Amino acid sequence: MRRRIDDSVANPNRKGRLTLEERARLAIERENQDMAPPEGDRWSNWVDAGHGPEPRPEWVITEQGACDHELGVLKTGKEADVFLLRRVFPDTGAEVTMAAKRYRSNEHRNFQRDAGYLEGRRLRRTRDMRAIEGRTSFGMNLIAQQWAIAEFGALSELWQAGVPVPYPVQLYGTELLMEFIGEADGTAAPRLAQMRPDPDELLDLWEQLVAALLALAERGQTHGDLSPYNLLVHHGRLVLIDLPQVVDVVVNPKGREYMTRDVHNVAKWFLARGLPERFADPEALLEMLASEARLI
């Protein structure tokens, strides 16, 4: 005889008596509604997050009663998307706009670049390393966490060292909240690639870039994926962004290769905009950086 299919399984949305699973789901939904913030899309998760370095900028909001508002997408990428988020503390009216970088869930994630950058970074647990190397679902989630942790750590260290990077506010899971580089109305600072500076501005930006690269080299590091598209210019100030892959040029066997690529990528842009080669000489800059990083 053909087995009779239970109506509750065939049609879980039927009217009538609720199943235990449906009752549990509705209870969670009611609880979430009761716990929703008075305004905004979510409560601030500052208490449960990892925090940026001290002394913190005065604009950082740490109160538990703060609410976060989603304002839209700033940038999409292969590994992560960046959103505009405003944190408000209703009791005082204090508010701040931040950039929220969220590494994608594993069904959408496409970490094309990680193999080379992870050279010299080895997890202690061999099970984790096997999962990463095998690109299992668990391994892909670990990679997302590694990138988020790596970028948060790099930003924290570089900000403390005075390198022009956004201040890292907090890390919660695979979401990194950081200083928004732009205007109070939510307009993001332009990328260097979008700029058409006059000769004086061009030279000033180049000198800022050289100083930032020297500060990295002094730490034995290079950006690892530097281009005019991950350099922002805010009121004349150059800011480095997108730093999950910052490379230790001494430990990484391809460190010198990454440093060379970084230098040539940016020097090419400055030369194309008219900066004389006596200033933007990539080989001279590379030699200076390699010496600073003690590679020669």
Tab-separated table of C-alpha atoms in Angstrom:
chain	number	residue	atom	x	y	z
A	1	MET	CA	0.000	0.000	0.000
A	2	ARG	CA	1.131	3.543	-0.757
A	3	ARG	CA	2.200	5.312	2.421
A	4	ARG	CA	-0.011	8.270	3.292
A	5	ILE	CA	1.822	11.589	3.423
A	6	ASP	CA	1.206	13.603	6.578
A	7	ASP	CA	-0.669	16.817	5.710
A	8	SER	CA	1.510	18.869	8.040
A	9	VAL	CA	4.623	17.855	6.085
A	10	ALA	CA	3.070	18.293	2.658
A	11	ASN	CA	1.661	21.702	3.529
A	12	PRO	CA	3.457	23.339	6.440
A	13	ASN	CA	1.517	26.582	5.857
A	14	ARG	CA	-1.857	24.944	6.319
A	15	LYS	CA	-4.454	26.424	8.680
A	16	GLY	CA	-5.228	24.623	11.907
A	17	ARG	CA	-3.089	23.322	14.761
A	18	LEU	CA	0.514	24.613	14.777
A	19	THR	CA	3.420	22.210	14.850
A	20	LEU	CA	6.063	22.507	17.574
A	21	GLU	CA	8.508	23.935	15.019
A	22	GLU	CA	6.046	26.600	13.918
A	23	ARG	CA	5.295	27.577	17.512
A	24	ALA	CA	9.031	27.941	18.221
A	25	ARG	CA	9.551	30.048	15.106
A	26	LEU	CA	6.670	32.381	15.978
A	27	ALA	CA	7.930	32.727	19.542
A	28	ILE	CA	11.371	33.773	18.278
A	29	GLU	CA	9.802	36.290	15.876
A	30	ARG	CA	7.718	37.816	18.689
A	31	GLU	CA	10.778	37.998	20.957
A	32	ASN	CA	12.825	39.690	18.230
A	33	GLN	CA	10.062	42.250	17.701
A	34	ASP	CA	9.895	42.970	21.423
A	35	MET	CA	13.701	43.377	21.546
A	36	ALA	CA	13.949	45.576	18.451
A	37	PRO	CA	15.626	48.960	18.967
A	38	PRO	CA	13.392	52.046	19.254
A	39	GLU	CA	14.926	53.308	16.019
A	40	GLY	CA	17.358	51.885	13.489
A	41	ASP	CA	17.869	48.439	12.045
A	42	ARG	CA	19.659	46.854	15.000
A	43	TRP	CA	21.138	47.479	18.407
A	44	SER	CA	24.811	48.374	18.535
A	45	ASN	CA	26.896	45.211	19.041
A	46	TRP	CA	29.821	47.116	20.541
A	47	VAL	CA	29.743	45.156	23.829
A	48	ASP	CA	30.274	41.786	22.120
A	49	ALA	CA	32.798	42.997	19.528
A	50	GLY	CA	36.555	43.353	19.433
A	51	HIS	CA	37.556	47.005	19.831
A	52	GLY	CA	39.981	49.285	18.034
A	53	PRO	CA	43.160	50.641	19.622
A	54	GLU	CA	43.244	53.265	22.339
A	55	PRO	CA	43.158	56.167	22.705
A	56	ARG	CA	39.932	56.029	20.713
A	57	PRO	CA	38.809	59.022	18.662
A	58	GLU	CA	36.145	61.076	20.422
A	59	TRP	CA	33.558	60.283	17.747
A	60	VAL	CA	33.425	56.548	18.580
A	61	ILE	CA	30.063	55.670	20.226
A	62	THR	CA	30.372	52.901	22.831
A	63	GLU	CA	27.034	53.168	24.678
A	64	GLN	CA	24.968	49.958	24.844
A	65	GLY	CA	21.744	51.787	24.007
A	66	ALA	CA	23.011	52.943	20.611
A	67	CYS	CA	21.215	51.897	17.413
A	68	ASP	CA	22.646	51.190	13.969
A	69	HIS	CA	20.999	52.404	10.752
A	70	GLU	CA	21.784	50.880	7.348
A	71	LEU	CA	22.215	53.652	4.758
A	72	GLY	CA	23.140	51.673	1.647
A	73	VAL	CA	26.002	50.070	-0.237
A	74	LEU	CA	29.302	51.906	-0.720
A	75	LYS	CA	31.226	49.260	-2.642
A	76	THR	CA	30.894	45.657	-3.751
A	77	GLY	CA	33.798	43.290	-4.278
A	78	LYS	CA	34.725	39.660	-4.771
A	79	GLU	CA	35.463	38.976	-1.116
A	80	ALA	CA	33.430	41.595	0.742
A	81	ASP	CA	30.871	44.357	0.435
A	82	VAL	CA	31.150	47.744	2.150
A	83	PHE	CA	28.043	49.443	3.528
A	84	LEU	CA	27.361	52.871	4.974
A	85	LEU	CA	26.143	52.643	8.563
A	86	ARG	CA	25.104	55.343	11.012
A	87	ARG	CA	25.306	54.657	14.747
A	88	VAL	CA	23.061	56.835	16.917
A	89	PHE	CA	22.713	57.105	20.689
A	90	PRO	CA	19.133	58.424	21.127
A	91	ASP	CA	19.646	59.528	24.750
A	92	THR	CA	22.132	62.232	23.758
A	93	GLY	CA	21.571	62.558	20.006
A	94	ALA	CA	25.217	61.628	19.339
A	95	GLU	CA	25.718	59.977	15.968
A	96	VAL	CA	28.525	58.881	13.681
A	97	THR	CA	28.673	57.508	10.149
A	98	MET	CA	30.954	54.513	9.597
A	99	ALA	CA	31.898	52.066	6.866
A	100	ALA	CA	30.835	48.462	7.534
A	101	LYS	CA	32.916	45.929	5.613
A	102	ARG	CA	31.252	42.512	5.546
A	103	TYR	CA	32.981	39.470	4.189
A	104	ARG	CA	30.464	37.478	2.200
A	105	SER	CA	28.713	34.273	3.249
A	106	ASN	CA	30.366	31.171	1.870
A	107	GLU	CA	27.863	30.547	-0.914
A	108	HIS	CA	28.856	33.858	-2.527
A	109	ARG	CA	32.475	34.136	-1.435
A	110	ASN	CA	35.181	33.957	-4.071
A	111	PHE	CA	38.603	34.270	-2.472
A	112	GLN	CA	40.742	34.265	-5.588
A	113	ARG	CA	43.742	35.974	-4.035
A	114	ASP	CA	44.279	34.239	-0.716
A	115	ALA	CA	46.777	31.519	-1.690
A	116	GLY	CA	49.740	33.867	-2.159
A	117	TYR	CA	48.871	36.222	0.656
A	118	LEU	CA	48.464	33.408	3.180
A	119	GLU	CA	52.071	32.305	2.600
A	120	GLY	CA	53.789	32.551	5.962
A	121	ARG	CA	50.450	32.608	7.831
A	122	ARG	CA	49.789	29.150	9.172
A	123	LEU	CA	47.059	28.164	11.582
A	124	ARG	CA	48.114	25.907	14.410
A	125	ARG	CA	45.202	23.501	14.033
A	126	THR	CA	45.925	21.152	11.131
A	127	ARG	CA	42.204	20.420	10.789
A	128	ASP	CA	41.613	24.081	10.062
A	129	MET	CA	44.438	24.177	7.543
A	130	ARG	CA	43.115	21.070	5.772
A	131	ALA	CA	39.670	22.648	5.569
A	132	ILE	CA	41.117	25.868	4.145
A	133	GLU	CA	43.280	24.084	1.611
A	134	GLY	CA	40.384	21.856	0.576
A	135	ARG	CA	38.005	24.840	0.271
A	136	THR	CA	35.306	23.087	2.266
A	137	SER	CA	32.346	25.137	3.517
A	138	PHE	CA	33.949	25.178	6.970
A	139	GLY	CA	37.264	26.165	5.412
A	140	MET	CA	35.732	29.027	3.450
A	141	ASN	CA	34.169	30.388	6.623
A	142	LEU	CA	37.577	30.182	8.288
A	143	ILE	CA	39.112	32.109	5.401
A	144	ALA	CA	36.504	34.853	5.820
A	145	GLN	CA	37.319	35.080	9.506
A	146	GLN	CA	41.044	35.123	8.776
A	147	TRP	CA	40.673	37.996	6.300
A	148	ALA	CA	38.498	40.009	8.702
A	149	ILE	CA	40.888	39.412	11.603
A	150	ALA	CA	43.889	40.198	9.404
A	151	GLU	CA	42.460	43.493	8.187
A	152	PHE	CA	41.319	44.551	11.653
A	153	GLY	CA	44.751	43.737	13.070
A	154	ALA	CA	46.567	45.508	10.244
A	155	LEU	CA	44.443	48.644	10.556
A	156	SER	CA	44.893	48.691	14.333
A	157	GLU	CA	48.675	48.417	14.141
A	158	LEU	CA	49.072	50.828	11.230
A	159	TRP	CA	46.747	53.439	12.781
A	160	GLN	CA	48.787	53.326	15.993
A	161	ALA	CA	51.976	53.684	13.936
A	162	GLY	CA	50.637	56.839	12.283
A	163	VAL	CA	50.094	55.334	8.824
A	164	PRO	CA	47.173	57.078	7.030
A	165	VAL	CA	44.485	54.377	7.305
A	166	PRO	CA	40.863	54.462	8.565
A	167	TYR	CA	40.455	53.968	12.306
A	168	PRO	CA	39.142	50.414	12.969
A	169	VAL	CA	36.187	50.808	15.329
A	170	GLN	CA	35.251	47.189	16.000
A	171	LEU	CA	35.285	43.621	14.699
A	172	TYR	CA	32.214	41.416	15.127
A	173	GLY	CA	32.384	38.060	13.372
A	174	THR	CA	33.215	38.853	9.763
A	175	GLU	CA	31.958	42.450	9.960
A	176	LEU	CA	34.530	45.209	10.363
A	177	LEU	CA	33.317	48.693	11.299
A	178	MET	CA	35.767	51.457	10.511
A	179	GLU	CA	36.083	55.187	10.097
A	180	PHE	CA	34.167	56.492	7.099
A	181	ILE	CA	36.423	58.582	4.891
A	182	GLY	CA	34.105	61.157	3.403
A	183	GLU	CA	31.644	63.926	4.120
A	184	ALA	CA	29.078	64.164	6.909
A	185	ASP	CA	26.248	63.712	4.398
A	186	GLY	CA	27.533	60.246	3.452
A	187	THR	CA	29.428	61.221	0.298
A	188	ALA	CA	32.528	59.040	0.120
A	189	ALA	CA	35.942	60.552	-0.569
A	190	PRO	CA	37.029	59.982	-4.181
A	191	ARG	CA	39.550	57.328	-5.093
A	192	LEU	CA	42.896	58.521	-6.396
A	193	ALA	CA	41.954	57.019	-9.777
A	194	GLN	CA	39.109	59.552	-10.024
A	195	MET	CA	41.305	62.571	-9.317
A	196	ARG	CA	42.665	65.060	-11.842
A	197	PRO	CA	45.090	67.006	-9.627
A	198	ASP	CA	47.104	69.993	-10.785
A	199	PRO	CA	50.937	69.660	-10.765
A	200	ASP	CA	51.364	70.918	-7.203
A	201	GLU	CA	48.625	68.634	-5.860
A	202	LEU	CA	50.060	65.707	-7.816
A	203	LEU	CA	53.492	66.144	-6.271
A	204	ASP	CA	52.006	66.538	-2.791
A	205	LEU	CA	49.979	63.318	-3.166
A	206	TRP	CA	53.073	61.471	-4.396
A	207	GLU	CA	55.084	62.641	-1.402
A	208	GLN	CA	52.287	61.510	0.939
A	209	LEU	CA	52.247	58.133	-0.771
A	210	VAL	CA	56.016	57.713	-0.495
A	211	ALA	CA	55.838	58.553	3.228
A	212	ALA	CA	53.062	55.972	3.750
A	213	LEU	CA	54.959	53.271	1.846
A	214	LEU	CA	58.122	54.019	3.812
A	215	ALA	CA	56.164	53.699	7.060
A	216	LEU	CA	54.957	50.283	5.893
A	217	ALA	CA	58.448	49.241	4.786
A	218	GLU	CA	59.887	50.277	8.159
A	219	ARG	CA	57.548	47.648	9.621
A	220	GLY	CA	58.685	45.112	7.017
A	221	GLN	CA	55.394	45.341	5.161
A	222	THR	CA	53.832	46.318	1.871
A	223	HIS	CA	50.169	46.845	1.002
A	224	GLY	CA	50.024	43.782	-1.234
A	225	ASP	CA	47.305	44.988	-3.607
A	226	LEU	CA	48.034	48.687	-4.020
A	227	SER	CA	46.510	50.635	-6.888
A	228	PRO	CA	44.916	54.060	-7.505
A	229	TYR	CA	41.579	52.400	-6.691
A	230	ASN	CA	42.339	51.666	-3.043
A	231	LEU	CA	43.787	55.066	-2.220
A	232	LEU	CA	41.301	57.723	-1.106
A	233	VAL	CA	41.860	61.483	-1.164
A	234	HIS	CA	39.932	63.429	1.467
A	235	HIS	CA	40.508	67.190	1.522
A	236	GLY	CA	44.007	66.673	0.163
A	237	ARG	CA	44.892	63.830	2.548
A	238	LEU	CA	45.803	60.451	1.078
A	239	VAL	CA	44.334	57.412	2.891
A	240	LEU	CA	45.175	53.742	2.285
A	241	ILE	CA	42.250	51.293	2.295
A	242	ASP	CA	41.607	47.586	1.589
A	243	LEU	CA	44.314	46.074	3.763
A	244	PRO	CA	43.321	42.477	4.578
A	245	GLN	CA	46.240	41.179	2.530
A	246	VAL	CA	49.018	43.386	3.933
A	247	VAL	CA	52.193	41.396	3.279
A	248	ASP	CA	55.171	40.744	5.525
A	249	VAL	CA	57.864	41.130	2.887
A	250	VAL	CA	60.448	39.291	4.999
A	251	VAL	CA	58.397	36.206	5.913
A	252	ASN	CA	56.422	35.871	2.692
A	253	PRO	CA	58.577	34.272	-0.036
A	254	LYS	CA	56.849	36.511	-2.597
A	255	GLY	CA	57.218	39.629	-0.463
A	256	ARG	CA	59.632	41.436	-2.800
A	257	GLU	CA	57.360	40.582	-5.733
A	258	TYR	CA	54.333	42.148	-4.034
A	259	MET	CA	56.309	45.241	-3.087
A	260	THR	CA	57.501	45.630	-6.695
A	261	ARG	CA	53.970	45.321	-8.021
A	262	ASP	CA	52.637	47.879	-5.518
A	263	VAL	CA	55.266	50.437	-6.507
A	264	HIS	CA	54.864	50.008	-10.257
A	265	ASN	CA	51.045	50.156	-10.053
A	266	VAL	CA	50.994	53.553	-8.377
A	267	ALA	CA	54.039	55.048	-10.104
A	268	LYS	CA	52.468	54.270	-13.477
A	269	TRP	CA	49.396	56.343	-12.559
A	270	PHE	CA	51.418	59.343	-11.359
A	271	LEU	CA	53.645	59.284	-14.434
A	272	ALA	CA	50.600	59.118	-16.706
A	273	ARG	CA	49.183	62.212	-14.960
A	274	GLY	CA	52.322	64.184	-15.724
A	275	LEU	CA	54.520	63.815	-12.642
A	276	PRO	CA	58.166	63.958	-13.843
A	277	GLU	CA	60.073	60.683	-13.607
A	278	ARG	CA	62.716	62.327	-11.444
A	279	PHE	CA	60.039	62.259	-8.709
A	280	ALA	CA	58.061	59.128	-9.601
A	281	ASP	CA	60.928	56.796	-10.468
A	282	PRO	CA	59.597	53.335	-9.518
A	283	GLU	CA	63.021	51.687	-9.376
A	284	ALA	CA	64.459	54.373	-7.117
A	285	LEU	CA	61.441	54.128	-4.803
A	286	LEU	CA	61.596	50.333	-4.765
A	287	GLU	CA	65.272	50.417	-3.793
A	288	MET	CA	64.502	52.861	-0.983
A	289	LEU	CA	61.633	50.691	0.326
A	290	ALA	CA	63.643	47.484	0.100
A	291	SER	CA	66.450	49.120	2.068
A	292	GLU	CA	63.998	50.362	4.701
A	293	ALA	CA	62.550	46.849	4.997
A	294	ARG	CA	66.097	45.401	5.220
A	295	LEU	CA	65.650	43.304	2.104
A	296	ILE	CA	69.012	44.498	0.749
